[in-house]
Amino acid sequence: MKTVLALETSCDETAVAVLRRRDDRSGNELLASEVASQVAAHEKFGGVVPEVASRNHLMYAPPLLDRAMSTAKIDLSNVDAFAATSGPGLASSLMIGASIAKGLAIGFGKPYLAINHLEGHLLSPFFGDADGDERVRPNVSLIVSGGHTMLVRVHALSDYNVVGRTVDDAAGEAFDKVAKMLGLGYPGGPEIEKRARGGDPNRFDLPRSMQGSENFSFSGLKTAVRYLLPKIGVIPSRADGEGPHSQSLEHRGPMRDQSPFERSFVSAQDDKLLSDLCASLQQAIIDVLVTKTIAAAQKYDVGLVTVSGGVGCNQELRRQLADACTREGFEFKTAEPWLCTDNAAMIAFVALLRLAAGFESHVTEEIDPNLALV
Ligand code: KG4
Ligand code: ZN
């Protein structure tokens, strides 16, 4: 039996998890998984502010660690290895989790494992599987988050090829930036998904970029929405990452003193407009993700397709990708939504796999904000 404690502080979630690998190879037991979200701290800025993130990690990590240990009902001296995300991410944020894990590893004389955040996402669809050699099977994997959009060919643990990546914005970034333009909350993905329900995904013709390539581009989509808004009677919020911050999307028409959203869309017709716009944006992103993922699975002739990362929570993406896989004869696997957004359980999981495979890191290993998957 091996127990790993992992910290994840690469961006704006402070997370601690304790994961145990059972000796009978019947799978892992998640003893604790704590996530302290900083969404509220960054929401007013419409995005993550590195300085605010690192201060909050420093504040949240110690009590979170205490809580994880009491939930796990074990003592730190019973932990067999300490792990932390070492990159990619914000330097000042990565440093907090890595320093704590290194300190614990040194203090308790146990191994330290530096884990790649992207590998955490990449392998998260296998998290719930029973143990065994089959665990990480060859697959084509779509990692789709706020910072990354990539297609990866997975051969085995630590044997990967990146076959496609975004040349500009990540898919999550497209959700976040358009949401900001519309005066919706942060993070934008869940807000857009909520408003898209019942909307007409075909009402607005938005671009599907880089067709025929394995790479992605989402910045044109954001620009297309920006140019579309005035044509449909909506003035984009200046808080769209391209101008001075303001809180709301202004609408040409009567304004009421309510939430930014209600001030922007005051009539039932406007609600419908927003809903159709969100549905059209979501569908434009999904079309690109599904088409390229299926094309890669066909090209590399693998039987399994996986998806992970925050955008992987999107129910419509999960449904459409699952349907496309069924149609094309691929098995489809994804992590539960709580494992798709940033968490430490996926980091602990990779740490356990790497520990079992004989990998260890030295405590002198530096964090790397630009750490690549391969
Ligand atoms: O994996 P994650 O928590 O952090 C990064 O590693 O980036 O992903 C966060 C991203 C954000 O851009 C957020 O808007 C997006 O995932 N996201 C979603 C949904 N939930 C989170 N995008 C679309 N639909 C969702 N339901
Ligand atoms: Zn992530």
mmCIF file of C-alpha atoms and ligand atoms in Angstrom:
data_model
loop_
_atom_site.group_PDB
_atom_site.id
_atom_site.type_symbol
_atom_site.label_atom_id
_atom_site.label_comp_id
_atom_site.label_asym_id
_atom_site.label_seq_id
_atom_site.Cartn_x
_atom_site.Cartn_y
_atom_site.Cartn_z
ATOM 1 C CA MET A 1 0.000 0.000 0.000
ATOM 2 C CA LYS A 2 1.370 3.400 -0.964
ATOM 3 C CA THR A 3 -0.061 6.775 0.037
ATOM 4 C CA VAL A 4 0.730 9.997 -1.776
ATOM 5 C CA LEU A 5 -0.060 13.545 -0.720
ATOM 6 C CA ALA A 6 -0.186 16.047 -3.589
ATOM 7 C CA LEU A 7 -0.540 19.805 -3.879
ATOM 8 C CA GLU A 8 -1.774 21.678 -6.925
ATOM 9 C CA THR A 9 -1.241 25.445 -7.041
ATOM 10 C CA SER A 10 -0.506 26.116 -10.704
ATOM 11 C CA CYS A 11 -3.158 28.780 -11.231
ATOM 12 C CA ASP A 12 -6.109 29.958 -9.151
ATOM 13 C CA GLU A 13 -7.173 26.809 -7.301
ATOM 14 C CA THR A 14 -5.370 25.749 -4.146
ATOM 15 C CA ALA A 15 -5.755 21.985 -3.889
ATOM 16 C CA VAL A 16 -4.529 19.155 -1.675
ATOM 17 C CA ALA A 17 -5.285 15.451 -2.110
ATOM 18 C CA VAL A 18 -4.338 12.204 -0.413
ATOM 19 C CA LEU A 19 -4.529 9.097 -2.589
ATOM 20 C CA ARG A 20 -3.769 5.524 -1.633
ATOM 21 C CA ARG A 21 -2.927 2.689 -3.976
ATOM 22 C CA ARG A 22 -4.241 -0.627 -2.693
ATOM 23 C CA ASP A 23 -1.904 -3.622 -2.680
ATOM 24 C CA ASP A 24 -4.552 -5.929 -4.169
ATOM 25 C CA ARG A 25 -4.460 -3.767 -7.337
ATOM 26 C CA SER A 26 -8.183 -3.185 -7.025
ATOM 27 C CA GLY A 27 -7.786 0.523 -7.626
ATOM 28 C CA ASN A 28 -7.027 3.639 -5.676
ATOM 29 C CA GLU A 29 -8.719 5.017 -2.631
ATOM 30 C CA LEU A 30 -9.124 8.773 -2.546
ATOM 31 C CA LEU A 31 -8.728 9.600 1.143
ATOM 32 C CA ALA A 32 -9.116 13.353 0.719
ATOM 33 C CA SER A 33 -9.439 15.920 -2.051
ATOM 34 C CA GLU A 34 -9.732 19.536 -1.022
ATOM 35 C CA VAL A 35 -9.999 22.472 -3.413
ATOM 36 C CA ALA A 36 -10.141 26.108 -2.337
ATOM 37 C CA SER A 37 -11.361 28.144 -5.269
ATOM 38 C CA GLN A 38 -10.151 31.704 -5.694
ATOM 39 C CA VAL A 39 -12.832 32.543 -8.230
ATOM 40 C CA ALA A 40 -14.338 35.256 -6.038
ATOM 41 C CA ALA A 41 -10.927 36.944 -5.587
ATOM 42 C CA HIS A 42 -10.291 37.138 -9.346
ATOM 43 C CA GLU A 43 -13.839 37.646 -10.595
ATOM 44 C CA LYS A 44 -13.771 41.422 -10.303
ATOM 45 C CA PHE A 45 -10.681 41.513 -12.526
ATOM 46 C CA GLY A 46 -12.296 39.192 -15.096
ATOM 47 C CA GLY A 47 -9.257 36.917 -15.016
ATOM 48 C CA VAL A 48 -6.517 35.532 -12.808
ATOM 49 C CA VAL A 49 -4.152 38.091 -11.240
ATOM 50 C CA PRO A 50 -0.853 36.266 -10.470
ATOM 51 C CA GLU A 51 0.043 38.333 -7.412
ATOM 52 C CA VAL A 52 -3.406 37.789 -5.869
ATOM 53 C CA ALA A 53 -3.246 34.063 -6.714
ATOM 54 C CA SER A 54 0.085 33.442 -4.989
ATOM 55 C CA ARG A 55 -0.924 35.349 -1.839
ATOM 56 C CA ASN A 56 -4.106 33.317 -1.650
ATOM 57 C CA HIS A 57 -2.232 30.021 -2.130
ATOM 58 C CA LEU A 58 -0.003 30.969 0.756
ATOM 59 C CA MET A 59 -3.038 31.751 2.895
ATOM 60 C CA TYR A 60 -5.165 28.720 1.918
ATOM 61 C CA ALA A 61 -2.599 25.914 1.636
ATOM 62 C CA PRO A 62 -1.775 25.328 5.341
ATOM 63 C CA PRO A 63 -5.410 25.063 6.579
ATOM 64 C CA LEU A 64 -6.299 23.007 3.503
ATOM 65 C CA LEU A 65 -3.461 20.615 4.282
ATOM 66 C CA ASP A 66 -4.758 20.266 7.862
ATOM 67 C CA ARG A 67 -8.254 19.613 6.605
ATOM 68 C CA ALA A 68 -7.045 17.023 4.080
ATOM 69 C CA MET A 69 -5.121 15.173 6.791
ATOM 70 C CA SER A 70 -8.081 15.109 9.156
ATOM 71 C CA THR A 71 -10.429 13.964 6.346
ATOM 72 C CA ALA A 72 -7.924 11.282 5.328
ATOM 73 C CA LYS A 73 -7.600 10.249 8.988
ATOM 74 C CA ILE A 74 -3.903 9.583 8.640
ATOM 75 C CA ASP A 75 -0.802 11.253 9.957
ATOM 76 C CA LEU A 76 1.736 12.995 7.720
ATOM 77 C CA SER A 77 4.279 10.420 8.888
ATOM 78 C CA ASN A 78 2.163 7.730 7.141
ATOM 79 C CA VAL A 79 2.499 9.397 3.755
ATOM 80 C CA ASP A 80 4.924 7.536 1.447
ATOM 81 C CA ALA A 81 5.649 10.352 -0.998
ATOM 82 C CA PHE A 82 4.902 14.045 -1.444
ATOM 83 C CA ALA A 83 4.067 15.513 -4.830
ATOM 84 C CA ALA A 84 3.320 18.905 -6.325
ATOM 85 C CA THR A 85 2.571 20.403 -9.694
ATOM 86 C CA SER A 86 5.860 21.771 -11.007
ATOM 87 C CA GLY A 87 4.483 23.378 -14.184
ATOM 88 C CA PRO A 88 3.178 24.700 -16.438
ATOM 89 C CA GLY A 89 1.510 27.571 -14.615
ATOM 90 C CA LEU A 90 2.145 30.835 -12.832
ATOM 91 C CA ALA A 91 5.657 30.876 -11.361
ATOM 92 C CA SER A 92 4.714 32.526 -8.080
ATOM 93 C CA SER A 93 1.792 30.134 -7.626
ATOM 94 C CA LEU A 94 3.670 26.940 -8.551
ATOM 95 C CA MET A 95 6.344 27.881 -6.051
ATOM 96 C CA ILE A 96 3.945 27.703 -3.096
ATOM 97 C CA GLY A 97 2.755 24.121 -3.631
ATOM 98 C CA ALA A 98 6.183 22.856 -4.681
ATOM 99 C CA SER A 99 7.890 24.435 -1.665
ATOM 100 C CA ILE A 100 5.397 22.889 0.755
ATOM 101 C CA ALA A 101 5.710 19.413 -0.840
ATOM 102 C CA LYS A 102 9.503 19.632 -0.893
ATOM 103 C CA GLY A 103 9.581 20.758 2.746
ATOM 104 C CA LEU A 104 7.380 17.831 3.781
ATOM 105 C CA ALA A 105 9.481 15.368 1.737
ATOM 106 C CA ILE A 106 12.678 16.616 3.357
ATOM 107 C CA GLY A 107 11.127 16.778 6.832
ATOM 108 C CA PHE A 108 9.715 13.241 6.715
ATOM 109 C CA GLY A 109 12.567 11.770 4.660
ATOM 110 C CA LYS A 110 10.244 10.642 1.848
ATOM 111 C CA PRO A 111 10.443 10.895 -1.939
ATOM 112 C CA TYR A 112 9.347 14.058 -3.738
ATOM 113 C CA LEU A 113 7.624 13.935 -7.109
ATOM 114 C CA ALA A 114 7.395 16.940 -9.427
ATOM 115 C CA ILE A 115 4.298 16.422 -11.573
ATOM 116 C CA ASN A 116 3.371 18.024 -14.877
ATOM 117 C CA HIS A 117 -0.065 19.643 -14.621
ATOM 118 C CA LEU A 118 -0.858 18.608 -18.193
ATOM 119 C CA GLU A 119 -0.072 14.977 -17.425
ATOM 120 C CA GLY A 120 -2.508 15.309 -14.509
ATOM 121 C CA HIS A 121 -5.284 16.333 -16.907
ATOM 122 C CA LEU A 122 -4.166 13.870 -19.575
ATOM 123 C CA LEU A 123 -4.415 10.787 -17.352
ATOM 124 C CA SER A 124 -7.441 11.884 -15.301
ATOM 125 C CA PRO A 125 -9.879 9.848 -17.460
ATOM 126 C CA PHE A 126 -8.159 6.718 -16.084
ATOM 127 C CA PHE A 127 -8.490 7.811 -12.465
ATOM 128 C CA GLY A 128 -11.397 5.551 -11.559
ATOM 129 C CA ASP A 129 -10.100 2.430 -13.277
ATOM 130 C CA ALA A 130 -9.076 -0.683 -11.451
ATOM 131 C CA ASP A 131 -5.347 -1.112 -11.172
ATOM 132 C CA GLY A 132 -3.304 -3.163 -13.580
ATOM 133 C CA ASP A 133 -1.169 -3.037 -16.683
ATOM 134 C CA GLU A 134 -4.101 -1.894 -18.731
ATOM 135 C CA ARG A 135 -4.458 1.320 -16.775
ATOM 136 C CA VAL A 136 -3.041 3.845 -19.221
ATOM 137 C CA ARG A 137 -4.039 2.447 -22.582
ATOM 138 C CA PRO A 138 -3.056 3.979 -25.934
ATOM 139 C CA ASN A 139 -5.498 6.725 -26.836
ATOM 140 C CA VAL A 140 -5.940 10.060 -28.539
ATOM 141 C CA SER A 141 -6.578 12.642 -25.882
ATOM 142 C CA LEU A 142 -8.042 16.121 -26.046
ATOM 143 C CA ILE A 143 -6.814 18.363 -23.234
ATOM 144 C CA VAL A 144 -9.006 21.399 -23.244
ATOM 145 C CA SER A 145 -8.720 23.962 -20.458
ATOM 146 C CA GLY A 146 -8.324 27.657 -19.773
ATOM 147 C CA GLY A 147 -4.623 27.592 -20.570
ATOM 148 C CA HIS A 148 -4.309 24.724 -23.033
ATOM 149 C CA THR A 149 -5.931 23.093 -26.003
ATOM 150 C CA MET A 150 -3.992 20.120 -27.283
ATOM 151 C CA LEU A 151 -4.393 16.792 -28.963
ATOM 152 C CA VAL A 152 -2.074 14.168 -27.561
ATOM 153 C CA ARG A 153 -1.259 10.683 -28.701
ATOM 154 C CA VAL A 154 -0.818 8.597 -25.572
ATOM 155 C CA HIS A 155 1.208 5.415 -26.043
ATOM 156 C CA ALA A 156 1.770 4.547 -22.364
ATOM 157 C CA LEU A 157 2.621 6.300 -19.081
ATOM 158 C CA SER A 158 5.154 9.060 -19.871
ATOM 159 C CA ASP A 159 5.156 8.194 -23.565
ATOM 160 C CA TYR A 160 3.290 10.916 -25.384
ATOM 161 C CA ASN A 161 3.310 12.899 -28.649
ATOM 162 C CA VAL A 162 1.582 16.233 -28.943
ATOM 163 C CA VAL A 163 -0.041 16.125 -32.379
ATOM 164 C CA GLY A 164 -1.953 19.404 -32.259
ATOM 165 C CA ARG A 165 -2.159 22.535 -30.151
ATOM 166 C CA THR A 166 -3.661 25.998 -30.235
ATOM 167 C CA VAL A 167 -1.686 28.616 -32.085
ATOM 168 C CA ASP A 168 -3.294 31.414 -30.041
ATOM 169 C CA ASP A 169 -6.089 31.241 -27.434
ATOM 170 C CA ALA A 170 -7.129 28.080 -25.621
ATOM 171 C CA ALA A 171 -10.764 26.969 -25.951
ATOM 172 C CA GLY A 172 -11.452 27.866 -22.300
ATOM 173 C CA GLU A 173 -9.957 31.272 -22.944
ATOM 174 C CA ALA A 174 -12.424 31.782 -25.810
ATOM 175 C CA PHE A 175 -15.294 30.984 -23.421
ATOM 176 C CA ASP A 176 -13.811 33.291 -20.766
ATOM 177 C CA LYS A 177 -13.091 36.215 -23.099
ATOM 178 C CA VAL A 178 -16.486 36.167 -24.779
ATOM 179 C CA ALA A 179 -18.196 35.888 -21.389
ATOM 180 C CA LYS A 180 -16.228 38.929 -20.281
ATOM 181 C CA MET A 181 -17.332 40.791 -23.407
ATOM 182 C CA LEU A 182 -20.919 39.928 -22.572
ATOM 183 C CA GLY A 183 -20.570 41.067 -18.977
ATOM 184 C CA LEU A 184 -21.126 37.517 -17.715
ATOM 185 C CA GLY A 185 -19.209 36.109 -14.766
ATOM 186 C CA TYR A 186 -15.804 34.482 -14.534
ATOM 187 C CA PRO A 187 -14.955 31.740 -15.333
ATOM 188 C CA GLY A 188 -16.936 32.120 -18.530
ATOM 189 C CA GLY A 189 -17.318 28.479 -19.592
ATOM 190 C CA PRO A 190 -19.952 27.453 -17.051
ATOM 191 C CA GLU A 191 -21.798 30.785 -17.528
ATOM 192 C CA ILE A 192 -21.931 30.365 -21.308
ATOM 193 C CA GLU A 193 -23.004 26.733 -20.975
ATOM 194 C CA LYS A 194 -25.846 27.757 -18.647
ATOM 195 C CA ARG A 195 -27.111 30.504 -20.989
ATOM 196 C CA ALA A 196 -26.687 28.266 -24.049
ATOM 197 C CA ARG A 197 -29.295 25.802 -22.771
ATOM 198 C CA GLY A 198 -32.367 26.100 -24.984
ATOM 199 C CA GLY A 199 -30.571 28.518 -27.333
ATOM 200 C CA ASP A 200 -30.344 28.087 -31.102
ATOM 201 C CA PRO A 201 -26.771 27.002 -31.951
ATOM 202 C CA ASN A 202 -27.330 27.798 -35.641
ATOM 203 C CA ARG A 203 -28.607 31.367 -35.272
ATOM 204 C CA PHE A 204 -25.216 33.059 -35.579
ATOM 205 C CA ASP A 205 -22.670 31.905 -38.114
ATOM 206 C CA LEU A 206 -19.352 31.909 -36.253
ATOM 207 C CA PRO A 207 -16.015 30.733 -37.693
ATOM 208 C CA ARG A 208 -14.592 27.218 -37.364
ATOM 209 C CA SER A 209 -10.898 27.978 -37.854
ATOM 210 C CA MET A 210 -7.990 25.907 -39.166
ATOM 211 C CA GLN A 211 -10.078 23.176 -40.700
ATOM 212 C CA GLY A 212 -7.948 20.375 -42.069
ATOM 213 C CA SER A 213 -5.119 21.073 -39.596
ATOM 214 C CA GLU A 214 -4.447 19.297 -36.310
ATOM 215 C CA ASN A 215 -3.787 22.663 -34.676
ATOM 216 C CA PHE A 216 -6.412 24.978 -33.233
ATOM 217 C CA SER A 217 -7.085 28.717 -33.323
ATOM 218 C CA PHE A 218 -9.757 30.418 -31.237
ATOM 219 C CA SER A 219 -8.796 34.091 -31.291
ATOM 220 C CA GLY A 220 -10.710 34.681 -34.563
ATOM 221 C CA LEU A 221 -13.850 33.413 -32.895
ATOM 222 C CA LYS A 222 -13.530 35.978 -30.119
ATOM 223 C CA THR A 223 -12.988 38.727 -32.709
ATOM 224 C CA ALA A 224 -15.968 37.523 -34.756
ATOM 225 C CA VAL A 225 -18.216 37.827 -31.691
ATOM 226 C CA ARG A 226 -16.784 41.262 -30.970
ATOM 227 C CA TYR A 227 -17.736 42.492 -34.468
ATOM 228 C CA LEU A 228 -21.098 40.734 -34.342
ATOM 229 C CA LEU A 229 -22.306 42.395 -31.127
ATOM 230 C CA PRO A 230 -22.848 45.955 -32.425
ATOM 231 C CA LYS A 231 -24.649 44.528 -35.473
ATOM 232 C CA ILE A 232 -27.196 42.871 -33.208
ATOM 233 C CA GLY A 233 -27.620 45.964 -31.051
ATOM 234 C CA VAL A 234 -25.193 45.177 -28.260
ATOM 235 C CA ILE A 235 -22.155 47.240 -27.289
ATOM 236 C CA PRO A 236 -19.417 44.887 -26.075
ATOM 237 C CA SER A 237 -18.187 45.449 -22.554
ATOM 238 C CA ARG A 238 -14.813 47.174 -22.464
ATOM 239 C CA ALA A 239 -13.871 44.505 -19.961
ATOM 240 C CA ASP A 240 -13.077 42.017 -22.707
ATOM 241 C CA GLY A 241 -9.358 41.996 -22.241
ATOM 242 C CA GLU A 242 -8.821 44.616 -24.927
ATOM 243 C CA GLY A 243 -9.712 47.809 -23.123
ATOM 244 C CA PRO A 244 -10.052 49.339 -19.675
ATOM 245 C CA HIS A 245 -12.075 47.261 -17.250
ATOM 246 C CA SER A 246 -15.725 47.938 -16.720
ATOM 247 C CA GLN A 247 -18.232 45.637 -15.134
ATOM 248 C CA SER A 248 -21.025 45.374 -17.577
ATOM 249 C CA LEU A 249 -22.116 45.013 -21.130
ATOM 250 C CA GLU A 250 -24.033 48.097 -22.123
ATOM 251 C CA HIS A 251 -27.140 47.757 -24.179
ATOM 252 C CA ARG A 252 -28.647 50.318 -26.482
ATOM 253 C CA GLY A 253 -31.902 50.767 -24.671
ATOM 254 C CA PRO A 254 -33.363 51.425 -21.251
ATOM 255 C CA MET A 255 -31.073 50.522 -18.347
ATOM 256 C CA ARG A 256 -32.248 49.351 -14.986
ATOM 257 C CA ASP A 257 -30.172 49.372 -11.870
ATOM 258 C CA GLN A 258 -29.738 45.623 -11.589
ATOM 259 C CA SER A 259 -26.978 43.087 -12.142
ATOM 260 C CA PRO A 260 -24.701 43.757 -15.133
ATOM 261 C CA PHE A 261 -26.434 40.953 -16.982
ATOM 262 C CA GLU A 262 -29.928 42.321 -16.398
ATOM 263 C CA ARG A 263 -28.844 45.833 -17.302
ATOM 264 C CA SER A 264 -27.572 44.499 -20.585
ATOM 265 C CA PHE A 265 -30.503 42.352 -21.621
ATOM 266 C CA VAL A 266 -33.721 43.862 -20.365
ATOM 267 C CA SER A 267 -36.389 42.181 -22.479
ATOM 268 C CA ALA A 268 -37.408 38.602 -23.134
ATOM 269 C CA GLN A 269 -36.196 39.072 -26.688
ATOM 270 C CA ASP A 270 -32.760 39.973 -25.358
ATOM 271 C CA ASP A 271 -32.701 36.859 -23.187
ATOM 272 C CA LYS A 272 -33.320 34.841 -26.315
ATOM 273 C CA LEU A 273 -30.580 36.769 -28.128
ATOM 274 C CA LEU A 274 -28.060 36.014 -25.410
ATOM 275 C CA SER A 275 -29.091 32.401 -25.232
ATOM 276 C CA ASP A 276 -28.746 31.968 -29.027
ATOM 277 C CA LEU A 277 -25.404 33.771 -28.995
ATOM 278 C CA CYS A 278 -24.028 31.541 -26.232
ATOM 279 C CA ALA A 279 -25.345 28.420 -27.953
ATOM 280 C CA SER A 280 -23.777 29.498 -31.262
ATOM 281 C CA LEU A 281 -20.419 30.209 -29.629
ATOM 282 C CA GLN A 282 -20.454 26.932 -27.706
ATOM 283 C CA GLN A 283 -21.332 24.985 -30.851
ATOM 284 C CA ALA A 284 -18.574 26.671 -32.880
ATOM 285 C CA ILE A 285 -16.039 25.587 -30.245
ATOM 286 C CA ILE A 286 -17.477 22.077 -29.921
ATOM 287 C CA ASP A 287 -17.552 21.524 -33.700
ATOM 288 C CA VAL A 288 -13.838 22.280 -33.932
ATOM 289 C CA LEU A 289 -12.926 20.144 -30.920
ATOM 290 C CA VAL A 290 -14.992 17.139 -31.993
ATOM 291 C CA THR A 291 -13.952 17.222 -35.659
ATOM 292 C CA LYS A 292 -10.221 17.441 -34.934
ATOM 293 C CA THR A 293 -10.309 14.844 -32.166
ATOM 294 C CA ILE A 294 -12.140 12.288 -34.313
ATOM 295 C CA ALA A 295 -9.838 13.011 -37.286
ATOM 296 C CA ALA A 296 -6.780 12.399 -35.074
ATOM 297 C CA ALA A 297 -8.244 9.163 -33.680
ATOM 298 C CA GLN A 298 -8.829 7.971 -37.251
ATOM 299 C CA LYS A 299 -5.402 9.037 -38.441
ATOM 300 C CA TYR A 300 -3.521 7.370 -35.595
ATOM 301 C CA ASP A 301 -5.812 4.371 -35.585
ATOM 302 C CA VAL A 302 -6.403 4.135 -31.853
ATOM 303 C CA GLY A 303 -9.550 2.615 -30.405
ATOM 304 C CA LEU A 304 -9.887 5.022 -27.510
ATOM 305 C CA VAL A 305 -10.596 8.753 -27.270
ATOM 306 C CA THR A 306 -10.339 10.683 -23.996
ATOM 307 C CA VAL A 307 -11.076 14.257 -22.979
ATOM 308 C CA SER A 308 -9.936 16.215 -19.924
ATOM 309 C CA GLY A 309 -9.435 19.748 -18.609
ATOM 310 C CA GLY A 310 -11.936 22.369 -17.430
ATOM 311 C CA VAL A 311 -13.779 22.672 -20.753
ATOM 312 C CA GLY A 312 -14.225 18.889 -20.513
ATOM 313 C CA CYS A 313 -16.927 19.650 -17.896
ATOM 314 C CA ASN A 314 -19.107 21.011 -20.672
ATOM 315 C CA GLN A 315 -22.027 18.599 -20.935
ATOM 316 C CA GLU A 316 -22.717 19.419 -24.576
ATOM 317 C CA LEU A 317 -19.070 18.746 -25.532
ATOM 318 C CA ARG A 318 -19.121 15.454 -23.620
ATOM 319 C CA ARG A 319 -22.381 14.424 -25.274
ATOM 320 C CA GLN A 320 -21.357 15.351 -28.817
ATOM 321 C CA LEU A 321 -17.898 13.803 -28.498
ATOM 322 C CA ALA A 322 -19.390 10.612 -27.042
ATOM 323 C CA ASP A 323 -21.929 10.460 -29.902
ATOM 324 C CA ALA A 324 -19.225 11.021 -32.530
ATOM 325 C CA CYS A 325 -17.098 8.270 -30.962
ATOM 326 C CA THR A 326 -20.011 5.839 -30.989
ATOM 327 C CA ARG A 327 -20.714 6.712 -34.619
ATOM 328 C CA GLU A 328 -17.086 6.224 -35.648
ATOM 329 C CA GLY A 329 -16.503 3.107 -33.539
ATOM 330 C CA PHE A 330 -14.220 4.537 -30.824
ATOM 331 C CA GLU A 331 -14.451 3.916 -27.122
ATOM 332 C CA PHE A 332 -14.881 7.214 -25.257
ATOM 333 C CA LYS A 333 -13.612 7.932 -21.786
ATOM 334 C CA THR A 334 -13.635 11.056 -19.695
ATOM 335 C CA ALA A 335 -13.105 12.042 -16.080
ATOM 336 C CA GLU A 336 -15.963 13.081 -13.838
ATOM 337 C CA PRO A 337 -16.503 16.860 -14.028
ATOM 338 C CA TRP A 338 -14.897 17.514 -10.609
ATOM 339 C CA LEU A 339 -11.718 15.863 -11.931
ATOM 340 C CA CYS A 340 -11.732 17.927 -15.139
ATOM 341 C CA THR A 341 -11.211 21.302 -13.481
ATOM 342 C CA ASP A 342 -7.973 21.847 -11.564
ATOM 343 C CA ASN A 343 -7.596 19.567 -8.550
ATOM 344 C CA ALA A 344 -4.847 17.743 -6.653
ATOM 345 C CA ALA A 345 -6.350 14.242 -6.996
ATOM 346 C CA MET A 346 -5.174 14.063 -10.632
ATOM 347 C CA ILE A 347 -1.689 15.145 -9.513
ATOM 348 C CA ALA A 348 -1.641 12.488 -6.766
ATOM 349 C CA PHE A 349 -2.820 9.926 -9.315
ATOM 350 C CA VAL A 350 0.054 10.623 -11.714
ATOM 351 C CA ALA A 351 2.434 10.644 -8.733
ATOM 352 C CA LEU A 352 1.262 7.165 -7.690
ATOM 353 C CA LEU A 353 1.636 5.846 -11.237
ATOM 354 C CA ARG A 354 5.089 7.366 -11.551
ATOM 355 C CA LEU A 355 6.162 6.111 -8.139
ATOM 356 C CA ALA A 356 5.042 2.573 -9.066
ATOM 357 C CA ALA A 357 6.992 2.886 -12.338
ATOM 358 C CA GLY A 358 10.142 3.880 -10.442
ATOM 359 C CA PHE A 359 10.217 7.611 -11.179
ATOM 360 C CA GLU A 360 11.209 10.077 -8.473
ATOM 361 C CA SER A 361 12.267 13.717 -8.570
ATOM 362 C CA HIS A 362 15.001 15.381 -6.600
ATOM 363 C CA VAL A 363 13.987 18.172 -4.221
ATOM 364 C CA THR A 364 16.298 20.477 -6.115
ATOM 365 C CA GLU A 365 14.075 20.136 -9.186
ATOM 366 C CA GLU A 366 12.852 23.605 -10.074
ATOM 367 C CA ILE A 367 9.336 24.635 -10.974
ATOM 368 C CA ASP A 368 8.979 25.479 -14.663
ATOM 369 C CA PRO A 369 6.169 27.869 -15.680
ATOM 370 C CA ASN A 370 6.599 26.770 -19.310
ATOM 371 C CA LEU A 371 6.986 23.063 -18.675
ATOM 372 C CA ALA A 372 6.041 21.101 -21.799
ATOM 373 C CA LEU A 373 4.243 17.775 -21.757
ATOM 374 C CA VAL A 374 7.020 16.148 -23.759
HETATM 375 O O1 KG4 B 1 -8.607 22.936 -16.167
HETATM 376 P P1 KG4 B 1 -9.017 24.245 -15.630
HETATM 377 O O2 KG4 B 1 -9.746 24.262 -14.300
HETATM 378 O O3 KG4 B 1 -7.797 25.216 -15.480
HETATM 379 C C1 KG4 B 1 -6.757 25.276 -16.410
HETATM 380 O O4 KG4 B 1 -5.850 24.421 -16.316
HETATM 381 O O5 KG4 B 1 -6.855 26.163 -17.280
HETATM 382 O O6 KG4 B 1 -9.907 24.947 -16.739
HETATM 383 C C2 KG4 B 1 -10.530 26.171 -16.555
HETATM 384 C C3 KG4 B 1 -11.255 26.535 -17.846
HETATM 385 C C4 KG4 B 1 -11.842 27.941 -17.841
HETATM 386 O O7 KG4 B 1 -11.489 28.573 -19.043
HETATM 387 C C5 KG4 B 1 -13.339 27.704 -17.773
HETATM 388 O O8 KG4 B 1 -14.109 28.714 -18.401
HETATM 389 C C6 KG4 B 1 -13.461 26.381 -18.498
HETATM 390 O O9 KG4 B 1 -12.343 25.631 -18.086
HETATM 391 N N1 KG4 B 1 -14.687 25.665 -18.131
HETATM 392 C C7 KG4 B 1 -15.694 25.404 -18.988
HETATM 393 C C8 KG4 B 1 -16.704 24.777 -18.239
HETATM 394 N N2 KG4 B 1 -16.279 24.650 -16.949
HETATM 395 C C9 KG4 B 1 -15.032 25.202 -16.900
HETATM 396 N N3 KG4 B 1 -15.819 25.673 -20.293
HETATM 397 C C10 KG4 B 1 -16.973 25.305 -20.891
HETATM 398 N N4 KG4 B 1 -18.008 24.700 -20.235
HETATM 399 C C11 KG4 B 1 -17.909 24.420 -18.915
HETATM 400 N N5 KG4 B 1 -18.924 23.844 -18.283
HETATM 401 ZN ZN ZN B 2 -5.670 22.758 -15.556
#
